[in-house]
Amino acid sequence: MPDPAAGPAPVRTRKPKKYSSWHVIGAAQVGQFRKAARITQPALAERLCVHEDTIGSIEQGRRPLKPDLAAQLDELLDTKGVLAVAVANVPERERFPAFAQDFVEHEQEALTLLSYENHVVPGLLQTEAYARAVFSCLYPPISPEEEEERVSARLDRKQVFERKPWPATSRSPQG
């Protein structure tokens, strides 16, 4: 228990939580356009040759809308290119999965980077070929476009080593 004589505990100030607004807005747009066209999720999925869970995941913001699918949706739902333009303008930060966005942001600002990896090369140290090999082994497999996007995002993280001063790094080699 805290010592009452010590006074109140210091208040920690935190940056306000940033949510992935694109997924929420993009999801709402896809759902609204689909409903306006009077098409069900299963019917839309069939016309796009994707599983209906894919459409549901996109509309719920769990899965990002990819450029090729946005273009197909624009054509099928007669949205005049709105979805393709939106996907093309997704903020850089949102290229990463929601669970990793804060980590990548902190990584770019960090003074020291500590890492422990016992079987893999850390993302910041991966070559393009290594990163491609990592993403090509995912299950379920991802599309070539998704793989390209993830490799590009991973390699872009290396910019942390281009700043002055470099972050201090510490890594425990194993094996």
PDB file of C-alpha atoms in Angstrom:
ATOM      1  CA  MET A   1       0.000   0.000   0.000  1.00  0.00           C
ATOM      2  CA  PRO A   2       1.193   3.524  -0.702  1.00  0.00           C
ATOM      3  CA  ASP A   3       2.468   5.535   2.242  1.00  0.00           C
ATOM      4  CA  PRO A   4      -0.131   8.258   3.015  1.00  0.00           C
ATOM      5  CA  ALA A   5       2.616  10.430   4.497  1.00  0.00           C
ATOM      6  CA  ALA A   6       4.412  10.489   1.152  1.00  0.00           C
ATOM      7  CA  GLY A   7       1.596  12.534  -0.369  1.00  0.00           C
ATOM      8  CA  PRO A   8      -0.279  11.878  -3.580  1.00  0.00           C
ATOM      9  CA  ALA A   9       1.343   9.759  -6.255  1.00  0.00           C
ATOM     10  CA  PRO A  10       2.798  11.772  -9.131  1.00  0.00           C
ATOM     11  CA  VAL A  11       0.479  12.085 -12.090  1.00  0.00           C
ATOM     12  CA  ARG A  12       1.920  10.569 -15.238  1.00  0.00           C
ATOM     13  CA  THR A  13       1.141  12.504 -18.356  1.00  0.00           C
ATOM     14  CA  ARG A  14       0.674  10.441 -21.463  1.00  0.00           C
ATOM     15  CA  LYS A  15       0.302  11.311 -25.076  1.00  0.00           C
ATOM     16  CA  PRO A  16      -3.319  10.987 -26.112  1.00  0.00           C
ATOM     17  CA  LYS A  17      -4.031   7.593 -27.654  1.00  0.00           C
ATOM     18  CA  LYS A  18      -4.032   7.773 -31.431  1.00  0.00           C
ATOM     19  CA  TYR A  19      -6.471   5.485 -33.138  1.00  0.00           C
ATOM     20  CA  SER A  20      -6.267   4.202 -36.666  1.00  0.00           C
ATOM     21  CA  SER A  21      -8.858   6.569 -38.088  1.00  0.00           C
ATOM     22  CA  TRP A  22      -8.436   5.376 -41.674  1.00  0.00           C
ATOM     23  CA  HIS A  23      -9.683   1.892 -40.842  1.00  0.00           C
ATOM     24  CA  VAL A  24     -12.757   3.324 -39.132  1.00  0.00           C
ATOM     25  CA  ILE A  25     -13.531   5.828 -41.899  1.00  0.00           C
ATOM     26  CA  GLY A  26     -12.662   3.459 -44.753  1.00  0.00           C
ATOM     27  CA  ALA A  27     -14.732   0.707 -43.164  1.00  0.00           C
ATOM     28  CA  ALA A  28     -17.734   3.010 -42.819  1.00  0.00           C
ATOM     29  CA  GLN A  29     -17.394   4.146 -46.437  1.00  0.00           C
ATOM     30  CA  VAL A  30     -17.237   0.620 -47.838  1.00  0.00           C
ATOM     31  CA  GLY A  31     -20.253  -0.456 -45.793  1.00  0.00           C
ATOM     32  CA  GLN A  32     -22.252   2.639 -46.712  1.00  0.00           C
ATOM     33  CA  PHE A  33     -21.480   2.354 -50.425  1.00  0.00           C
ATOM     34  CA  ARG A  34     -22.372  -1.354 -50.406  1.00  0.00           C
ATOM     35  CA  LYS A  35     -25.699  -0.714 -48.671  1.00  0.00           C
ATOM     36  CA  ALA A  36     -26.498   2.202 -51.000  1.00  0.00           C
ATOM     37  CA  ALA A  37     -25.955  -0.156 -53.944  1.00  0.00           C
ATOM     38  CA  ARG A  38     -28.341  -2.625 -52.246  1.00  0.00           C
ATOM     39  CA  ILE A  39     -25.789  -5.434 -52.312  1.00  0.00           C
ATOM     40  CA  THR A  40     -25.288  -7.907 -49.462  1.00  0.00           C
ATOM     41  CA  GLN A  41     -21.851  -8.824 -48.160  1.00  0.00           C
ATOM     42  CA  PRO A  42     -22.108 -12.374 -49.582  1.00  0.00           C
ATOM     43  CA  ALA A  43     -23.197 -11.068 -53.013  1.00  0.00           C
ATOM     44  CA  LEU A  44     -20.397  -8.494 -53.077  1.00  0.00           C
ATOM     45  CA  ALA A  45     -17.848 -11.093 -52.006  1.00  0.00           C
ATOM     46  CA  GLU A  46     -18.964 -13.399 -54.816  1.00  0.00           C
ATOM     47  CA  ARG A  47     -18.668 -10.632 -57.411  1.00  0.00           C
ATOM     48  CA  LEU A  48     -15.174  -9.765 -56.163  1.00  0.00           C
ATOM     49  CA  CYS A  49     -14.087 -13.414 -55.866  1.00  0.00           C
ATOM     50  CA  VAL A  50     -13.222 -13.042 -52.185  1.00  0.00           C
ATOM     51  CA  HIS A  51     -14.628 -14.681 -49.066  1.00  0.00           C
ATOM     52  CA  GLU A  52     -17.544 -12.876 -47.437  1.00  0.00           C
ATOM     53  CA  ASP A  53     -15.512 -12.719 -44.203  1.00  0.00           C
ATOM     54  CA  THR A  54     -13.047 -10.520 -46.088  1.00  0.00           C
ATOM     55  CA  ILE A  55     -15.784  -8.001 -46.850  1.00  0.00           C
ATOM     56  CA  GLY A  56     -17.011  -8.151 -43.246  1.00  0.00           C
ATOM     57  CA  SER A  57     -13.487  -7.649 -41.895  1.00  0.00           C
ATOM     58  CA  ILE A  58     -12.928  -4.632 -44.142  1.00  0.00           C
ATOM     59  CA  GLU A  59     -16.283  -3.088 -43.168  1.00  0.00           C
ATOM     60  CA  GLN A  60     -15.517  -3.611 -39.481  1.00  0.00           C
ATOM     61  CA  GLY A  61     -12.062  -2.037 -39.781  1.00  0.00           C
ATOM     62  CA  ARG A  62     -10.198  -5.228 -38.862  1.00  0.00           C
ATOM     63  CA  ARG A  63      -8.614  -5.569 -42.283  1.00  0.00           C
ATOM     64  CA  PRO A  64      -7.224  -2.687 -44.363  1.00  0.00           C
ATOM     65  CA  LEU A  65      -8.635  -2.035 -47.801  1.00  0.00           C
ATOM     66  CA  LYS A  66      -5.969  -2.701 -50.427  1.00  0.00           C
ATOM     67  CA  PRO A  67      -5.575  -0.585 -53.589  1.00  0.00           C
ATOM     68  CA  ASP A  68      -6.589  -3.325 -56.036  1.00  0.00           C
ATOM     69  CA  LEU A  69      -9.742  -4.185 -54.085  1.00  0.00           C
ATOM     70  CA  ALA A  70     -10.576  -0.473 -53.640  1.00  0.00           C
ATOM     71  CA  ALA A  71     -10.464  -0.031 -57.430  1.00  0.00           C
ATOM     72  CA  GLN A  72     -12.737  -3.050 -57.940  1.00  0.00           C
ATOM     73  CA  LEU A  73     -15.168  -1.770 -55.297  1.00  0.00           C
ATOM     74  CA  ASP A  74     -15.197   1.690 -56.908  1.00  0.00           C
ATOM     75  CA  GLU A  75     -16.199   0.112 -60.205  1.00  0.00           C
ATOM     76  CA  LEU A  76     -18.794  -2.309 -58.795  1.00  0.00           C
ATOM     77  CA  LEU A  77     -20.366   0.223 -56.431  1.00  0.00           C
ATOM     78  CA  ASP A  78     -20.047   3.194 -58.831  1.00  0.00           C
ATOM     79  CA  THR A  79     -18.221   5.341 -56.254  1.00  0.00           C
ATOM     80  CA  LYS A  80     -16.334   7.415 -58.828  1.00  0.00           C
ATOM     81  CA  GLY A  81     -12.902   6.457 -57.453  1.00  0.00           C
ATOM     82  CA  VAL A  82     -13.518   7.602 -53.865  1.00  0.00           C
ATOM     83  CA  LEU A  83     -12.160   4.415 -52.266  1.00  0.00           C
ATOM     84  CA  ALA A  84      -9.044   4.210 -54.471  1.00  0.00           C
ATOM     85  CA  VAL A  85      -8.196   7.853 -53.679  1.00  0.00           C
ATOM     86  CA  ALA A  86      -8.728   7.234 -49.961  1.00  0.00           C
ATOM     87  CA  VAL A  87      -6.436   4.181 -49.966  1.00  0.00           C
ATOM     88  CA  ALA A  88      -3.766   6.082 -51.899  1.00  0.00           C
ATOM     89  CA  ASN A  89      -3.786   8.754 -49.186  1.00  0.00           C
ATOM     90  CA  VAL A  90      -3.547   6.531 -46.108  1.00  0.00           C
ATOM     91  CA  PRO A  91      -1.139   8.187 -43.649  1.00  0.00           C
ATOM     92  CA  GLU A  92       2.364   6.693 -43.452  1.00  0.00           C
ATOM     93  CA  ARG A  93       1.886   5.664 -39.808  1.00  0.00           C
ATOM     94  CA  GLU A  94      -1.074   3.493 -40.722  1.00  0.00           C
ATOM     95  CA  ARG A  95       0.987   1.306 -43.057  1.00  0.00           C
ATOM     96  CA  PHE A  96       1.757  -0.734 -39.951  1.00  0.00           C
ATOM     97  CA  PRO A  97      -0.724  -2.941 -38.085  1.00  0.00           C
ATOM     98  CA  ALA A  98      -2.511  -1.069 -35.282  1.00  0.00           C
ATOM     99  CA  PHE A  99      -0.698  -3.067 -32.568  1.00  0.00           C
ATOM    100  CA  ALA A 100       2.688  -1.958 -33.933  1.00  0.00           C
ATOM    101  CA  GLN A 101       1.989   1.712 -34.703  1.00  0.00           C
ATOM    102  CA  ASP A 102       2.929   3.071 -31.275  1.00  0.00           C
ATOM    103  CA  PHE A 103       6.009   0.843 -31.155  1.00  0.00           C
ATOM    104  CA  VAL A 104       7.263   2.117 -34.522  1.00  0.00           C
ATOM    105  CA  GLU A 105       6.591   5.715 -33.483  1.00  0.00           C
ATOM    106  CA  HIS A 106       8.511   5.269 -30.213  1.00  0.00           C
ATOM    107  CA  GLU A 107      11.284   3.452 -32.070  1.00  0.00           C
ATOM    108  CA  GLN A 108      11.781   6.493 -34.307  1.00  0.00           C
ATOM    109  CA  GLU A 109      12.100   8.782 -31.263  1.00  0.00           C
ATOM    110  CA  ALA A 110      14.109   6.455 -29.007  1.00  0.00           C
ATOM    111  CA  LEU A 111      17.521   7.339 -27.629  1.00  0.00           C
ATOM    112  CA  THR A 112      18.308   3.683 -26.927  1.00  0.00           C
ATOM    113  CA  LEU A 113      17.110   0.521 -28.644  1.00  0.00           C
ATOM    114  CA  LEU A 114      17.268  -2.738 -26.706  1.00  0.00           C
ATOM    115  CA  SER A 115      16.458  -6.004 -28.420  1.00  0.00           C
ATOM    116  CA  TYR A 116      16.548  -9.688 -27.601  1.00  0.00           C
ATOM    117  CA  GLU A 117      15.992 -12.109 -30.461  1.00  0.00           C
ATOM    118  CA  ASN A 118      17.021 -15.719 -30.091  1.00  0.00           C
ATOM    119  CA  HIS A 119      16.054 -17.081 -33.521  1.00  0.00           C
ATOM    120  CA  VAL A 120      15.539 -14.232 -35.963  1.00  0.00           C
ATOM    121  CA  VAL A 121      17.209 -11.088 -37.206  1.00  0.00           C
ATOM    122  CA  PRO A 122      15.418  -8.050 -35.709  1.00  0.00           C
ATOM    123  CA  GLY A 123      13.271  -6.086 -38.180  1.00  0.00           C
ATOM    124  CA  LEU A 124      15.543  -3.035 -38.102  1.00  0.00           C
ATOM    125  CA  LEU A 125      18.535  -5.148 -39.164  1.00  0.00           C
ATOM    126  CA  GLN A 126      16.843  -7.246 -41.845  1.00  0.00           C
ATOM    127  CA  THR A 127      17.923  -7.079 -45.457  1.00  0.00           C
ATOM    128  CA  GLU A 128      15.237  -6.872 -48.112  1.00  0.00           C
ATOM    129  CA  ALA A 129      15.768 -10.535 -49.050  1.00  0.00           C
ATOM    130  CA  TYR A 130      15.481 -11.655 -45.411  1.00  0.00           C
ATOM    131  CA  ALA A 131      12.307  -9.615 -44.861  1.00  0.00           C
ATOM    132  CA  ARG A 132      10.778 -11.108 -48.029  1.00  0.00           C
ATOM    133  CA  ALA A 133      11.606 -14.606 -46.786  1.00  0.00           C
ATOM    134  CA  VAL A 134       9.945 -13.855 -43.425  1.00  0.00           C
ATOM    135  CA  PHE A 135       6.749 -12.579 -45.051  1.00  0.00           C
ATOM    136  CA  SER A 136       6.640 -15.350 -47.651  1.00  0.00           C
ATOM    137  CA  CYS A 137       6.373 -17.929 -44.845  1.00  0.00           C
ATOM    138  CA  LEU A 138       3.277 -16.455 -43.192  1.00  0.00           C
ATOM    139  CA  TYR A 139       0.216 -18.593 -42.725  1.00  0.00           C
ATOM    140  CA  PRO A 140      -2.305 -17.870 -43.979  1.00  0.00           C
ATOM    141  CA  PRO A 141      -0.279 -16.571 -46.916  1.00  0.00           C
ATOM    142  CA  ILE A 142      -0.551 -12.928 -47.887  1.00  0.00           C
ATOM    143  CA  SER A 143      -0.915 -11.504 -51.390  1.00  0.00           C
ATOM    144  CA  PRO A 144       2.164 -10.322 -53.313  1.00  0.00           C
ATOM    145  CA  GLU A 145       0.891  -6.744 -52.933  1.00  0.00           C
ATOM    146  CA  GLU A 146       0.575  -7.150 -49.151  1.00  0.00           C
ATOM    147  CA  GLU A 147       4.054  -8.695 -49.018  1.00  0.00           C
ATOM    148  CA  GLU A 148       5.485  -5.789 -51.002  1.00  0.00           C
ATOM    149  CA  GLU A 149       3.783  -3.275 -48.691  1.00  0.00           C
ATOM    150  CA  ARG A 150       5.067  -4.998 -45.549  1.00  0.00           C
ATOM    151  CA  VAL A 151       8.630  -5.325 -46.882  1.00  0.00           C
ATOM    152  CA  SER A 152       8.622  -1.656 -47.875  1.00  0.00           C
ATOM    153  CA  ALA A 153       7.307  -0.597 -44.460  1.00  0.00           C
ATOM    154  CA  ARG A 154       9.895  -2.735 -42.661  1.00  0.00           C
ATOM    155  CA  LEU A 155      12.776  -1.328 -44.704  1.00  0.00           C
ATOM    156  CA  ASP A 156      11.508   2.232 -44.166  1.00  0.00           C
ATOM    157  CA  ARG A 157      11.927   1.713 -40.406  1.00  0.00           C
ATOM    158  CA  LYS A 158      15.714   1.708 -40.950  1.00  0.00           C
ATOM    159  CA  GLN A 159      15.535   5.493 -41.295  1.00  0.00           C
ATOM    160  CA  VAL A 160      15.996   5.581 -37.530  1.00  0.00           C
ATOM    161  CA  PHE A 161      19.696   4.943 -38.240  1.00  0.00           C
ATOM    162  CA  GLU A 162      19.923   7.935 -40.595  1.00  0.00           C
ATOM    163  CA  ARG A 163      19.224  10.494 -37.904  1.00  0.00           C
ATOM    164  CA  LYS A 164      21.803  12.295 -35.792  1.00  0.00           C
ATOM    165  CA  PRO A 165      22.579  11.189 -33.173  1.00  0.00           C
ATOM    166  CA  TRP A 166      22.051   7.499 -33.768  1.00  0.00           C
ATOM    167  CA  PRO A 167      20.032   5.735 -31.088  1.00  0.00           C
ATOM    168  CA  ALA A 168      22.213   3.693 -28.775  1.00  0.00           C
ATOM    169  CA  THR A 169      21.633   0.003 -29.404  1.00  0.00           C
ATOM    170  CA  SER A 170      22.130  -3.094 -27.332  1.00  0.00           C
ATOM    171  CA  ARG A 171      21.680  -6.642 -28.537  1.00  0.00           C
ATOM    172  CA  SER A 172      22.511  -9.878 -26.779  1.00  0.00           C
ATOM    173  CA  PRO A 173      23.854 -12.383 -29.311  1.00  0.00           C
ATOM    174  CA  GLN A 174      22.700 -15.933 -28.646  1.00  0.00           C
ATOM    175  CA  GLY A 175      23.992 -19.270 -29.848  1.00  0.00           C
TER     176      GLY A 175
END
